[in-house]
C-alpha atoms as a printed R data frame, in Angstrom:
    type eleno elety resid chain resno       x       y       z
1   ATOM     1    CA   MET     A     1 -13.162   2.058 -24.462
2   ATOM     2    CA   ASN     A     2 -13.899   2.772 -20.774
3   ATOM     3    CA   TRP     A     3 -14.638   6.491 -20.413
4   ATOM     4    CA   GLN     A     4 -14.662   6.455 -16.615
5   ATOM     5    CA   TYR     A     5 -11.136   7.840 -16.601
6   ATOM     6    CA   LEU     A     6 -12.633  11.273 -17.417
7   ATOM     7    CA   THR     A     7 -14.123  11.537 -13.923
8   ATOM     8    CA   HIS     A     8 -12.081   8.960 -11.973
9   ATOM     9    CA   THR     A     9  -8.769  10.580 -11.135
10  ATOM    10    CA   GLY     A    10  -6.332  10.369  -8.279
11  ATOM    11    CA   LYS     A    11  -6.127  13.059  -5.600
12  ATOM    12    CA   LYS     A    12  -2.738  14.293  -6.793
13  ATOM    13    CA   TYR     A    13  -3.926  14.578 -10.397
14  ATOM    14    CA   TRP     A    14  -6.073  17.655  -9.785
15  ATOM    15    CA   GLN     A    15  -3.621  18.904  -7.219
16  ATOM    16    CA   TYR     A    16  -0.772  19.066  -9.741
17  ATOM    17    CA   LEU     A    17  -2.769  19.699 -12.925
18  ATOM    18    CA   GLY     A    18  -5.028  22.300 -11.304
19  ATOM    19    CA   ILE     A    19  -2.147  24.265  -9.816
20  ATOM    20    CA   SER     A    20  -0.135  24.092 -13.028
21  ATOM    21    CA   LEU     A    21  -3.130  25.239 -15.105
22  ATOM    22    CA   VAL     A    22  -3.739  28.208 -12.814
23  ATOM    23    CA   ILE     A    23  -0.064  29.160 -13.016
24  ATOM    24    CA   GLY     A    24  -0.062  28.670 -16.801
25  ATOM    25    CA   VAL     A    25  -3.195  30.756 -17.339
26  ATOM    26    CA   GLY     A    26  -1.889  33.516 -15.085
27  ATOM    27    CA   TYR     A    27   1.483  33.592 -16.826
28  ATOM    28    CA   SER     A    28  -0.168  33.591 -20.275
29  ATOM    29    CA   PHE     A    29  -2.471  36.458 -19.308
30  ATOM    30    CA   TYR     A    30   0.489  38.485 -18.153
31  ATOM    31    CA   THR     A    31   2.729  37.811 -21.167
32  ATOM    32    CA   ILE     A    32   0.047  38.135 -23.858
33  ATOM    33    CA   LEU     A    33  -1.479  41.277 -22.381
34  ATOM    34    CA   THR     A    34   2.012  42.742 -22.135
35  ATOM    35    CA   ILE     A    35   3.293  41.727 -25.589
36  ATOM    36    CA   LEU     A    36   0.157  42.040 -27.718
37  ATOM    37    CA   GLU     A    37  -1.636  44.928 -26.007
38  ATOM    38    CA   GLU     A    38  -0.806  47.243 -28.919
39  ATOM    39    CA   LEU     A    39  -2.153  44.792 -31.535
40  ATOM    40    CA   ALA     A    40  -5.508  43.693 -30.061
41  ATOM    41    CA   SER     A    41  -8.092  44.623 -27.484
42  ATOM    42    CA   ARG     A    42  -7.938  43.216 -23.972
43  ATOM    43    CA   PRO     A    43 -11.227  41.191 -24.261
44  ATOM    44    CA   TYR     A    44  -9.910  39.538 -27.427
45  ATOM    45    CA   LEU     A    45  -6.625  38.553 -25.761
46  ATOM    46    CA   VAL     A    46  -8.366  37.257 -22.631
47  ATOM    47    CA   THR     A    47 -10.703  35.153 -24.775
48  ATOM    48    CA   GLN     A    48  -7.730  33.858 -26.746
49  ATOM    49    CA   VAL     A    49  -6.027  32.622 -23.565
50  ATOM    50    CA   LEU     A    50  -9.201  30.939 -22.295
51  ATOM    51    CA   VAL     A    51  -9.811  29.199 -25.653
52  ATOM    52    CA   SER     A    52  -6.178  28.091 -25.833
53  ATOM    53    CA   TYR     A    53  -6.195  26.518 -22.363
54  ATOM    54    CA   THR     A    54  -9.573  24.921 -23.016
55  ATOM    55    CA   GLY     A    55  -7.997  23.250 -26.043
56  ATOM    56    CA   PHE     A    56  -5.010  22.237 -23.948
57  ATOM    57    CA   PHE     A    57  -7.279  20.728 -21.290
58  ATOM    58    CA   ILE     A    58  -9.150  18.696 -23.917
59  ATOM    59    CA   ALA     A    59  -5.903  17.568 -25.510
60  ATOM    60    CA   PHE     A    60  -4.364  16.520 -22.207
61  ATOM    61    CA   HIS     A    61  -7.261  15.344 -20.022
62  ATOM    62    CA   ILE     A    62  -9.240  13.535 -22.734
63  ATOM    63    CA   VAL     A    63  -6.892  12.619 -25.594
64  ATOM    64    CA   ALA     A    64  -3.518  12.079 -23.901
65  ATOM    65    CA   ARG     A    65  -4.893  10.369 -20.785
66  ATOM    66    CA   GLY     A    66  -7.248   8.272 -22.905
67  ATOM    67    CA   MET     A    67  -4.411   7.019 -25.104
68  ATOM    68    CA   TYR     A    68  -2.303   6.267 -22.027
69  ATOM    69    CA   LYS     A    69  -5.094   4.489 -20.129
70  ATOM    70    CA   VAL     A    70  -5.953   2.222 -23.075
71  ATOM    71    CA   ASN     A    71  -2.384   0.926 -23.335
72  ATOM    72    CA   GLU     A    72  -1.233   1.316 -19.726
73  ATOM    73    CA   HIS     A    73  -1.374  -2.438 -19.018
74  ATOM    74    CA   LYS     A    74   0.739  -3.150 -22.119
75  ATOM    75    CA   ILE     A    75   3.595  -0.819 -21.126
76  ATOM    76    CA   MET     A    76   5.905  -3.191 -19.264
77  ATOM    77    CA   SER     A    77   9.304  -1.587 -19.804
78  ATOM    78    CA   ILE     A    78  10.927   1.848 -19.645
79  ATOM    79    CA   LYS     A    79  11.729   1.718 -23.360
80  ATOM    80    CA   LYS     A    80   8.100   1.100 -24.310
81  ATOM    81    CA   GLN     A    81   6.977   3.820 -21.934
82  ATOM    82    CA   LEU     A    82   9.327   6.377 -23.505
83  ATOM    83    CA   LEU     A    83   8.191   5.440 -27.011
84  ATOM    84    CA   TRP     A    84   4.561   5.666 -25.987
85  ATOM    85    CA   ILE     A    85   5.103   9.086 -24.369
86  ATOM    86    CA   ILE     A    86   6.641  10.364 -27.624
87  ATOM    87    CA   CYS     A    87   3.729   8.931 -29.630
88  ATOM    88    CA   ILE     A    88   1.135  10.523 -27.353
89  ATOM    89    CA   SER     A    89   2.975  13.840 -27.335
90  ATOM    90    CA   ILE     A    90   2.806  13.946 -31.141
91  ATOM    91    CA   VAL     A    91  -0.891  13.057 -31.521
92  ATOM    92    CA   ALA     A    92  -2.527  14.538 -28.411
93  ATOM    93    CA   PRO     A    93  -1.567  18.257 -28.899
94  ATOM    94    CA   LEU     A    94  -3.466  18.395 -32.223
95  ATOM    95    CA   PRO     A    95  -6.788  19.518 -30.606
96  ATOM    96    CA   TRP     A    96  -4.858  22.264 -28.812
97  ATOM    97    CA   LEU     A    97  -3.257  23.471 -32.048
98  ATOM    98    CA   LEU     A    98  -6.582  23.198 -33.861
99  ATOM    99    CA   SER     A    99  -8.475  25.265 -31.268
100 ATOM   100    CA   ASP     A   100  -5.891  28.071 -31.427
101 ATOM   101    CA   PHE     A   101  -5.828  27.989 -35.244
102 ATOM   102    CA   LEU     A   102  -9.631  28.144 -35.553
103 ATOM   103    CA   PHE     A   103  -9.855  31.000 -33.061
104 ATOM   104    CA   PHE     A   104  -7.190  32.912 -34.951
105 ATOM   105    CA   GLN     A   105  -8.964  32.351 -38.297
106 ATOM   106    CA   LEU     A   106 -12.605  32.787 -37.300
107 ATOM   107    CA   VAL     A   107 -12.571  35.572 -34.713
108 ATOM   108    CA   PRO     A   108 -12.012  39.087 -36.107
109 ATOM   109    CA   ARG     A   109  -8.666  40.532 -35.108
110 ATOM   110    CA   THR     A   110  -6.581  43.631 -35.682
111 ATOM   111    CA   TYR     A   111  -3.229  41.955 -36.426
112 ATOM   112    CA   THR     A   112  -1.887  39.461 -38.972
113 ATOM   113    CA   PHE     A   113  -0.067  36.175 -38.620
114 ATOM   114    CA   ASP     A   114   3.150  37.877 -39.694
115 ATOM   115    CA   ASP     A   115   2.749  40.409 -36.903
116 ATOM   116    CA   LEU     A   116   2.300  37.594 -34.387
117 ATOM   117    CA   MET     A   117   5.419  35.771 -35.581
118 ATOM   118    CA   LYS     A   118   7.489  38.919 -35.561
119 ATOM   119    CA   ILE     A   119   6.506  40.033 -32.050
120 ATOM   120    CA   VAL     A   120   6.117  36.706 -30.191
121 ATOM   121    CA   TYR     A   121   8.730  34.480 -31.800
122 ATOM   122    CA   GLN     A   122  11.023  37.169 -33.285
123 ATOM   123    CA   LEU     A   123  11.022  35.281 -36.604
124 ATOM   124    CA   PRO     A   124  11.382  36.621 -40.160
125 ATOM   125    CA   THR     A   125   8.051  36.555 -42.026
126 ATOM   126    CA   THR     A   126   9.577  35.068 -45.169
127 ATOM   127    CA   ASN     A   127  10.710  31.706 -43.675
128 ATOM   128    CA   TRP     A   128   7.389  29.810 -43.369
129 ATOM   129    CA   SER     A   129   8.907  26.400 -42.690
130 ATOM   130    CA   TYR     A   130  10.957  27.749 -39.824
131 ATOM   131    CA   GLN     A   131   7.899  29.535 -38.452
132 ATOM   132    CA   ILE     A   132   5.746  26.406 -38.517
133 ATOM   133    CA   LEU     A   133   8.501  24.284 -36.975
134 ATOM   134    CA   THR     A   134   8.965  26.828 -34.171
135 ATOM   135    CA   ILE     A   135   5.241  26.928 -33.391
136 ATOM   136    CA   VAL     A   136   4.932  23.134 -33.381
137 ATOM   137    CA   MET     A   137   7.996  22.732 -31.162
138 ATOM   138    CA   SER     A   138   6.644  25.384 -28.792
139 ATOM   139    CA   TYR     A   139   3.336  23.540 -28.379
140 ATOM   140    CA   TRP     A   140   5.039  20.144 -28.203
141 ATOM   141    CA   GLY     A   141   7.595  21.300 -25.603
142 ATOM   142    CA   ASN     A   142   4.920  22.657 -23.278
143 ATOM   143    CA   PHE     A   143   2.717  19.604 -23.700
144 ATOM   144    CA   ILE     A   144   5.388  16.958 -23.153
145 ATOM   145    CA   ILE     A   145   6.398  18.528 -19.818
146 ATOM   146    CA   TYR     A   146   2.864  18.034 -18.515
147 ATOM   147    CA   LEU     A   147   2.788  14.524 -19.984
148 ATOM   148    CA   ILE     A   148   6.058  13.428 -18.369
149 ATOM   149    CA   VAL     A   149   4.959  14.734 -14.960
150 ATOM   150    CA   TYR     A   150   1.627  12.908 -15.339
151 ATOM   151    CA   VAL     A   151   3.305   9.610 -16.259
152 ATOM   152    CA   MET     A   152   5.671   9.925 -13.308
153 ATOM   153    CA   ILE     A   153   2.751  10.484 -10.923
154 ATOM   154    CA   VAL     A   154   0.770   7.562 -12.346
155 ATOM   155    CA   SER     A   155   3.795   5.264 -12.297
156 ATOM   156    CA   GLY     A   156   4.504   6.158  -8.678
157 ATOM   157    CA   ARG     A   157   0.877   5.541  -7.718
158 ATOM   158    CA   ASN     A   158   0.840   2.180  -9.498
159 ATOM   159    CA   TYR     A   159   4.090   1.198  -7.805
160 ATOM   160    CA   HIS     A   160   2.652   1.901  -4.363
161 ATOM   161    CA   LYS     A   161  -0.545  -0.009  -5.231
162 ATOM   162    CA   LEU     A   162   1.442  -3.049  -6.352
163 ATOM   163    CA   LYS     A   163   3.632  -2.787  -3.267
164 ATOM   164    CA   ASP     A   164   0.572  -2.730  -1.005
165 ATOM   165    CA   ILE     A   165  -0.975  -5.688  -2.827
166 ATOM   166    CA   ASN     A   166   2.242  -7.702  -2.558
167 ATOM   167    CA   GLU     A   167   2.577  -6.918   1.149
168 ATOM   168    CA   LYS     A   168  -1.037  -7.931   1.816
169 ATOM   169    CA   GLN     A   169  -0.637 -11.174  -0.136
170 ATOM   170    CA   GLU     A   170   2.617 -11.932   1.673
171 ATOM   171    CA   LEU     A   171   0.910 -11.194   4.977
172 ATOM   172    CA   LYS     A   172  -1.911 -13.628   4.172
173 ATOM   173    CA   ILE     A   173   0.627 -16.333   3.342
174 ATOM   174    CA   LEU     A   174   2.433 -15.699   6.625
175 ATOM   175    CA   ILE     A   175  -0.777 -15.870   8.647
176 ATOM   176    CA   ASN     A   176  -1.739 -19.233   7.171
177 ATOM   177    CA   GLN     A   177   1.517 -20.947   8.132
178 ATOM   178    CA   ILE     A   178   0.057 -23.331  10.718
179 ATOM   179    CA   ASN     A   179   2.205 -26.443  10.878
180 ATOM   180    CA   PRO     A   180   0.641 -29.146   8.641
181 ATOM   181    CA   ASP     A   181   1.764 -31.765  11.182
182 ATOM   182    CA   PHE     A   182  -0.509 -30.127  13.739
183 ATOM   183    CA   LEU     A   183  -3.479 -30.424  11.374
184 ATOM   184    CA   TYR     A   184  -2.798 -34.096  10.611
185 ATOM   185    CA   ASN     A   185  -2.247 -34.938  14.269
186 ATOM   186    CA   THR     A   186  -5.474 -33.170  15.226
187 ATOM   187    CA   MET     A   187  -7.413 -35.179  12.691
188 ATOM   188    CA   ASP     A   188  -5.785 -38.347  14.021
189 ATOM   189    CA   VAL     A   189  -6.789 -37.436  17.593
190 ATOM   190    CA   ILE     A   190 -10.375 -36.877  16.504
191 ATOM   191    CA   LYS     A   191 -10.418 -40.253  14.758
192 ATOM   192    CA   ARG     A   192  -9.030 -42.085  17.817
193 ATOM   193    CA   THR     A   193 -11.262 -40.234  20.277
194 ATOM   194    CA   ILE     A   194 -14.456 -41.047  18.387
195 ATOM   195    CA   ASP     A   195 -13.950 -44.759  19.063
196 ATOM   196    CA   ILE     A   196 -13.332 -44.128  22.783
197 ATOM   197    CA   ASP     A   197 -15.504 -41.206  23.861
198 ATOM   198    CA   ALA     A   198 -17.936 -39.613  21.408
199 ATOM   199    CA   GLU     A   199 -18.643 -36.673  23.723
200 ATOM   200    CA   GLN     A   200 -14.949 -35.856  24.085
201 ATOM   201    CA   ALA     A   201 -14.540 -36.223  20.337
202 ATOM   202    CA   ALA     A   202 -17.265 -33.613  19.854
203 ATOM   203    CA   ASP     A   203 -15.374 -31.227  22.156
204 ATOM   204    CA   VAL     A   204 -12.184 -31.818  20.179
205 ATOM   205    CA   VAL     A   205 -13.989 -31.118  16.910
206 ATOM   206    CA   THR     A   206 -15.416 -27.905  18.378
207 ATOM   207    CA   GLN     A   207 -12.009 -26.687  19.545
208 ATOM   208    CA   ALA     A   208 -10.382 -27.592  16.245
209 ATOM   209    CA   SER     A   209 -13.112 -25.916  14.206
210 ATOM   210    CA   GLU     A   210 -12.865 -22.740  16.311
211 ATOM   211    CA   LEU     A   211  -9.099 -22.660  15.875
212 ATOM   212    CA   PHE     A   212  -9.184 -23.263  12.130
213 ATOM   213    CA   ARG     A   213 -11.979 -20.718  11.717
214 ATOM   214    CA   TYR     A   214  -9.825 -18.187  13.555
215 ATOM   215    CA   ASN     A   215  -6.952 -18.993  11.231
216 ATOM   216    CA   LEU     A   216  -9.135 -18.584   8.131
217 ATOM   217    CA   THR     A   217 -10.615 -15.266   9.249
218 ATOM   218    CA   ALA     A   218  -7.107 -14.038  10.039
219 ATOM   219    CA   SER     A   219  -6.511 -13.475   6.319
220 ATOM   220    CA   LYS     A   220  -9.248 -10.813   6.412
221 ATOM   221    CA   ASN     A   221  -8.480  -9.378   9.847
222 ATOM   222    CA   ASN     A   222  -4.741  -8.916  10.153
223 ATOM   223    CA   ALA     A   223  -5.041  -7.699  13.753
224 ATOM   224    CA   ALA     A   224  -6.659  -9.315  16.794
225 ATOM   225    CA   THR     A   225  -7.389  -8.379  20.393
226 ATOM   226    CA   ILE     A   226  -5.516 -10.023  23.248
227 ATOM   227    CA   GLU     A   227  -8.771 -11.761  24.259
228 ATOM   228    CA   GLN     A   228  -9.099 -13.339  20.819
229 ATOM   229    CA   GLU     A   229  -5.469 -14.395  20.907
230 ATOM   230    CA   LEU     A   230  -5.842 -16.004  24.341
231 ATOM   231    CA   GLU     A   231  -8.983 -17.884  23.308
232 ATOM   232    CA   SER     A   232  -7.345 -19.291  20.180
233 ATOM   233    CA   LEU     A   233  -4.196 -20.142  22.143
234 ATOM   234    CA   THR     A   234  -6.299 -22.078  24.690
235 ATOM   235    CA   ASN     A   235  -7.848 -24.163  21.899
236 ATOM   236    CA   TYR     A   236  -4.425 -24.723  20.378
237 ATOM   237    CA   LEU     A   237  -2.822 -25.873  23.650
238 ATOM   238    CA   ASN     A   238  -5.754 -28.132  24.504
239 ATOM   239    CA   LEU     A   239  -5.396 -29.841  21.133
240 ATOM   240    CA   LEU     A   240  -1.645 -30.195  21.706
241 ATOM   241    CA   LYS     A   241  -2.347 -31.843  25.059
242 ATOM   242    CA   LEU     A   242  -4.481 -34.466  23.342
243 ATOM   243    CA   GLN     A   243  -1.530 -35.116  21.025
244 ATOM   244    CA   ASN     A   244   0.871 -35.391  24.008
245 ATOM   245    CA   ARG     A   245   2.890 -32.516  22.597
246 ATOM   246    CA   ALA     A   246   2.018 -29.754  25.086
247 ATOM   247    CA   PRO     A   247   3.790 -28.614  28.267
248 ATOM   248    CA   GLN     A   248   2.495 -30.345  31.385
249 ATOM   249    CA   ASP     A   249   2.092 -27.061  33.258
250 ATOM   250    CA   ILE     A   250   0.966 -23.897  31.487
251 ATOM   251    CA   HIS     A   251   0.554 -20.654  33.411
252 ATOM   252    CA   ILE     A   252  -0.769 -17.401  31.945
253 ATOM   253    CA   GLU     A   253  -0.394 -14.231  33.991
254 ATOM   254    CA   LEU     A   254  -1.264 -11.003  32.218
255 ATOM   255    CA   ALA     A   255  -1.400  -7.702  34.106
256 ATOM   256    CA   ASP     A   256  -2.617  -4.433  32.571
257 ATOM   257    CA   GLN     A   257  -3.685  -6.272  29.432
258 ATOM   258    CA   HIS     A   258  -6.007  -3.385  28.555
259 ATOM   259    CA   PHE     A   259  -2.847  -1.562  27.429
260 ATOM   260    CA   ILE     A   260  -2.539  -3.991  24.489
261 ATOM   261    CA   GLU     A   261  -4.467  -2.418  21.628
262 ATOM   262    CA   SER     A   262  -4.042  -5.282  19.170
263 ATOM   263    CA   LEU     A   263  -1.650  -7.965  17.969
264 ATOM   264    CA   PRO     A   264  -0.937  -9.501  14.584
265 ATOM   265    CA   THR     A   265  -3.340 -12.427  14.338
266 ATOM   266    CA   MET     A   266  -1.919 -15.807  15.479
267 ATOM   267    CA   THR     A   267   1.007 -14.142  17.282
268 ATOM   268    CA   LEU     A   268   0.652 -16.096  20.544
269 ATOM   269    CA   ILE     A   269   0.159 -19.417  18.739
270 ATOM   270    CA   PHE     A   270   3.219 -18.831  16.588
271 ATOM   271    CA   MET     A   271   5.333 -17.798  19.581
272 ATOM   272    CA   VAL     A   272   4.345 -20.963  21.466
273 ATOM   273    CA   SER     A   273   4.885 -23.039  18.321
274 ATOM   274    CA   HIS     A   274   8.382 -21.624  17.907
275 ATOM   275    CA   ILE     A   275   9.318 -22.470  21.510
276 ATOM   276    CA   LEU     A   276   7.861 -25.982  21.485
277 ATOM   277    CA   LYS     A   277   9.174 -26.875  18.052
278 ATOM   278    CA   ASN     A   278  12.725 -25.999  19.099
279 ATOM   279    CA   ALA     A   279  12.611 -27.410  22.654
280 ATOM   280    CA   LEU     A   280  14.513 -30.529  23.660
281 ATOM   281    CA   HIS     A   281  11.703 -31.325  26.089
282 ATOM   282    CA   PRO     A   282   8.385 -29.827  24.897
283 ATOM   283    CA   ASN     A   283   6.523 -31.188  27.952
284 ATOM   284    CA   HIS     A   284   8.412 -28.884  30.352
285 ATOM   285    CA   SER     A   285   6.403 -26.059  31.935
286 ATOM   286    CA   LEU     A   286   5.505 -22.895  30.072
287 ATOM   287    CA   LEU     A   287   4.887 -19.454  31.569
288 ATOM   288    CA   ILE     A   288   3.213 -16.653  29.625
289 ATOM   289    CA   LYS     A   289   3.533 -13.364  31.470
290 ATOM   290    CA   GLY     A   290   2.724  -9.794  30.494
291 ATOM   291    CA   GLN     A   291   2.965  -6.404  32.141
292 ATOM   292    CA   GLN     A   292   3.506  -2.748  31.417
293 ATOM   293    CA   GLN     A   293   7.098  -1.571  31.533
294 ATOM   294    CA   GLY     A   294   7.544   2.144  31.000
295 ATOM   295    CA   GLU     A   295   6.111   3.133  27.626
296 ATOM   296    CA   LYS     A   296   5.959  -0.480  26.392
297 ATOM   297    CA   TYR     A   297   3.976  -3.608  27.137
298 ATOM   298    CA   LEU     A   298   6.294  -6.584  27.641
299 ATOM   299    CA   LEU     A   299   4.945 -10.044  26.843
300 ATOM   300    CA   THR     A   300   7.244 -12.902  27.888
301 ATOM   301    CA   LEU     A   301   7.080 -16.621  27.112
302 ATOM   302    CA   LEU     A   302   9.380 -18.705  29.299
303 ATOM   303    CA   HIS     A   303   9.810 -22.430  28.634
304 ATOM   304    CA   THR     A   304  11.920 -24.507  31.043
305 ATOM   305    CA   SER     A   305  13.734 -26.419  28.351
306 ATOM   306    CA   THR     A   306  16.817 -25.641  26.344
307 ATOM   307    CA   LYS     A   307  16.831 -25.247  22.590
308 ATOM   308    CA   LYS     A   308  17.743 -27.906  20.097
309 ATOM   309    CA   ARG     A   309  21.102 -27.561  18.398
310 ATOM   310    CA   ILE     A   310  19.478 -27.017  15.006
311 ATOM   311    CA   VAL     A   311  16.796 -24.358  15.347
312 ATOM   312    CA   ASP     A   312  13.796 -23.869  13.052
313 ATOM   313    CA   ALA     A   313  13.202 -20.090  12.864
314 ATOM   314    CA   ASP     A   314  10.238 -20.004  10.443
315 ATOM   315    CA   TYR     A   315   7.682 -19.007  13.079
316 ATOM   316    CA   PHE     A   316  10.096 -16.486  14.609
317 ATOM   317    CA   ARG     A   317  10.726 -14.778  11.250
318 ATOM   318    CA   ASN     A   318   6.999 -14.896  10.548
319 ATOM   319    CA   ILE     A   319   6.161 -12.977  13.718
320 ATOM   320    CA   LYS     A   320   8.941 -10.402  13.231
321 ATOM   321    CA   HIS     A   321   7.836  -9.754   9.658
322 ATOM   322    CA   ARG     A   322   4.217  -9.193  10.645
323 ATOM   323    CA   LEU     A   323   5.194  -7.023  13.603
324 ATOM   324    CA   ALA     A   324   7.200  -4.818  11.247
325 ATOM   325    CA   PHE     A   325   4.223  -4.661   8.881
326 ATOM   326    CA   MET     A   326   1.857  -3.617  11.679
327 ATOM   327    CA   PHE     A   327   4.024  -1.549  14.043
328 ATOM   328    CA   HIS     A   328   7.086  -0.682  11.917
329 ATOM   329    CA   ASP     A   329   9.939  -0.205  14.425
330 ATOM   330    CA   LYS     A   330   7.718   0.276  17.495
331 ATOM   331    CA   ALA     A   331   7.592  -3.453  18.375
332 ATOM   332    CA   GLN     A   332  10.475  -5.876  18.949
333 ATOM   333    CA   LEU     A   333  10.702  -9.627  19.359
334 ATOM   334    CA   THR     A   334  13.821 -11.137  20.939
335 ATOM   335    CA   SER     A   335  14.896 -14.670  21.779
336 ATOM   336    CA   ILE     A   336  16.996 -15.436  24.864
337 ATOM   337    CA   LYS     A   337  18.317 -18.864  25.865
338 ATOM   338    CA   ASP     A   338  20.432 -20.235  28.677
339 ATOM   339    CA   LYS     A   339  21.315 -23.689  29.994
340 ATOM   340    CA   ASN     A   340  17.881 -24.345  31.467
341 ATOM   341    CA   SER     A   341  15.328 -22.285  29.567
342 ATOM   342    CA   HIS     A   342  14.249 -20.570  26.390
343 ATOM   343    CA   LYS     A   343  12.585 -17.166  26.532
344 ATOM   344    CA   LEU     A   344  10.746 -15.073  23.937
345 ATOM   345    CA   MET     A   345  10.196 -11.403  24.754
346 ATOM   346    CA   LEU     A   346   7.705  -9.307  22.763
347 ATOM   347    CA   SER     A   347   7.722  -5.547  23.333
348 ATOM   348    CA   LEU     A   348   4.619  -3.690  22.104
349 ATOM   349    CA   PRO     A   349   3.605  -0.017  21.998
350 ATOM   350    CA   LEU     A   350   1.009   0.930  24.587
351 ATOM   351    CA   LYS     A   351  -2.583   1.683  23.758
352 ATOM   352    CA   GLU     A   352  -3.602   5.219  24.647
353 ATOM   353    CA   GLN     A   353  -5.617   5.185  27.864
354 ATOM   354    CA   THR     A   354  -7.800   7.831  29.501
355 ATOM   355    CA   THR     A   355  -7.983   5.959  32.803
356 ATOM   356    CA   THR     A   356  -5.875   3.191  34.223
357 ATOM   357    CA   HIS     A   357  -6.985   0.280  36.339
358 ATOM   358    CA   PRO     A   358  -5.263  -3.045  37.069
359 ATOM   359    CA   ASP     A   359  -6.623  -6.026  35.217
360 ATOM   360    CA   ILE     A   360  -4.812  -9.184  36.289
361 ATOM   361    CA   LEU     A   361  -5.767 -12.442  34.663
362 ATOM   362    CA   PRO     A   362  -3.945 -15.423  36.193
363 ATOM   363    CA   SER     A   363  -5.020 -18.797  34.885
364 ATOM   364    CA   VAL     A   364  -3.817 -22.337  34.501
365 ATOM   365    CA   ILE     A   365  -4.722 -24.349  31.404
């Protein structure tokens, strides 16, 4: 059995258990000192409360949590969880009962068990079975409340962990959705170029390797700077040109790009891929323009070709999903088309700036 659970606890565990123990100890001090002050001395009653809650802590923190941790991975349904909670609640309180019983038997006192039953539980001294059942139910009722709260906290924490893991795995799958046709065509270009110009083939291999390396590292770094995005986009468009699948004229004009804190990795490549994949004439010119507008940074891709009738929206959905993952509702991606063009507009939250200065980067690829 792994005993690390004794020291490895979540932040909310001590928050809830610690507060509840303090409240429980305080309430017990008040009630016992009030009810039993005529039967025993104050030091005896204080010691009794401390011993009782020490037994409770052992029963809950060590026994109950240990039993739950050992079988936590086997509890796959609500029914099994309820049955296991009942089982733990029956076995785990025994150290608590035992500690109170031994204290009552071994430490000298000035009152009897009958006196305790009569004052605390208001029970007749002659009905032993009813007395024992009442005591057991009292301990069990208090213990199972703590146990249910603990299971609810653990279940909620596990749910959020699984949710985070699923989102991260889904994000990695989304990032790695480069079109397989692009990979095959790139390899074909490299093969053809080697026979014609070995030096150019080496450049193609370098660009392809940089692009694929960027794609592979994207699974670890979900966000990228605008400079990284532009560099990878340049490699991507250059490789498309060699495949005769790129726009003839490509203009990039970004103003105030220092306001862009980060982007989901591969955003620019996926936006261009969406436009070109759905264009009737992919070789028409492409303009990538960005500028600050109010409290947002607006990034626009304008392609001078209309859409196809049947549109493939995989890349578009990919980008929107990852934007929601990264920015929640602070970023929007919209698609606008008319008779002569297709436009993608990406609105991003601004990076906080202490000073502002224009940074215009016009270029032609």
